[in-house]
Amino acid sequence: MSTDSASSPSRKEKREARAAKAAAELEALRKKQARKSILTVAAVVAAIAVIVGGLVLFSLNRSTDGEIAAPEAGSSEHGLVIGPDDAPHKVVIYEDFLCPYCGEFENASREDLAELAADGKVQVDYRPFVLLDRFGPYSELATSAFAVVQEEAGSEVAKKFHDLLFENQPSESGPFPEAADLVDLAVEAGAEESAVKDRIESLDGKAWADAATKAAADDGVSGTPIILLDGEQFQDGNSFDDIAANLVEQIS
């Protein structure tokens, strides 16, 4: 039997081929692991950025340029008051209807503050104003509509409208409700459509919104929500859920 040594690989060639294949597989594995490491690092960096960004935004929305010198609850011309004048505690809340942190605090505190106000333990003064107009016209529209509803339908309906605005709060990036949508919420709160429709749609409460915004600035407010308990800024907590819980505990 004859063999053709020219067409059959030698042992050396086979060893070299196996070595080359192993080297190629090792290099492919190394590159795969490197890509995985890069993606892991990127994911960690992104997560840290989100956390830090959230803390920065949280801090900015609570920040002020100096001391708050706000009128006592119940004494401002630009607020909505619940609870009796002789309550042992007074709470003032500066807010913007578009502010997501205001929404968080509102959701966490609304029911407890309403119950405590009804029990005579606290008087709460909600003071909406226009802070986030850089995101579009919604803050001004909502604050103006609130002023119209309060004037036309009274404080009880205005409080329900206030709550509905937060329950239906849009994102800062939109899309934003239009005036007709706010008319629907006002009617749902108990206002007469004929009394508020034209005024909301024509931004008839803008003068009140402008005055409330100026008053907030004059009081030293530059962020939202700003919560005052008995005249002192209340910031006890690392989240607005914490702040709401600690506030309720203080006045219960």
C-alpha angles and dihedrals in degrees: 000000000000127000131208104222091179093064098041119076116240124237089257092053090048091051091049091049092050091047091050091049091048091049091050092050091048091051091049090050091048091052091047091051091047091052090048091051092050091050091048092051091046091051091050092048091049091049091050090048091053092049094046092044091051092049091048092050090045089051094045093050090053095043127108133186092236144323118344112238100184128165112253118269110282095022101084124094090215106060147081113235130203124177132038127300091237095055112135092232132046124202125188121190122192109199146165118217090225097047109111091205089054086053091052093049092044093052092047097046109027101091096040094048091047091052093046091048091050089051090053094244098117143016113216123199114195111200113188118189139161113273107136099052088127086078093056141281099307098095091054093043093051094045091047091049090049090055091051094049093048092050096044102036107022136241099299093056091040090056091052089048090048090053093047091052089058094042088055096036114154125220118267087245093054158185089205129208115251128228091267089057091054090049088057091051091048091053090047088054090054106268122137109251092217090056099049110023101083093038094051093045092048092048090240092162093059093104090056091046091050092049092048090051092050091047091052091051091048089051089057096254116148103154141040141272098025112176123195123191114195090338098312126103109254116214102149104146146045095244135027089253087058093046092050093049093047092046092052090048091052094054101035 
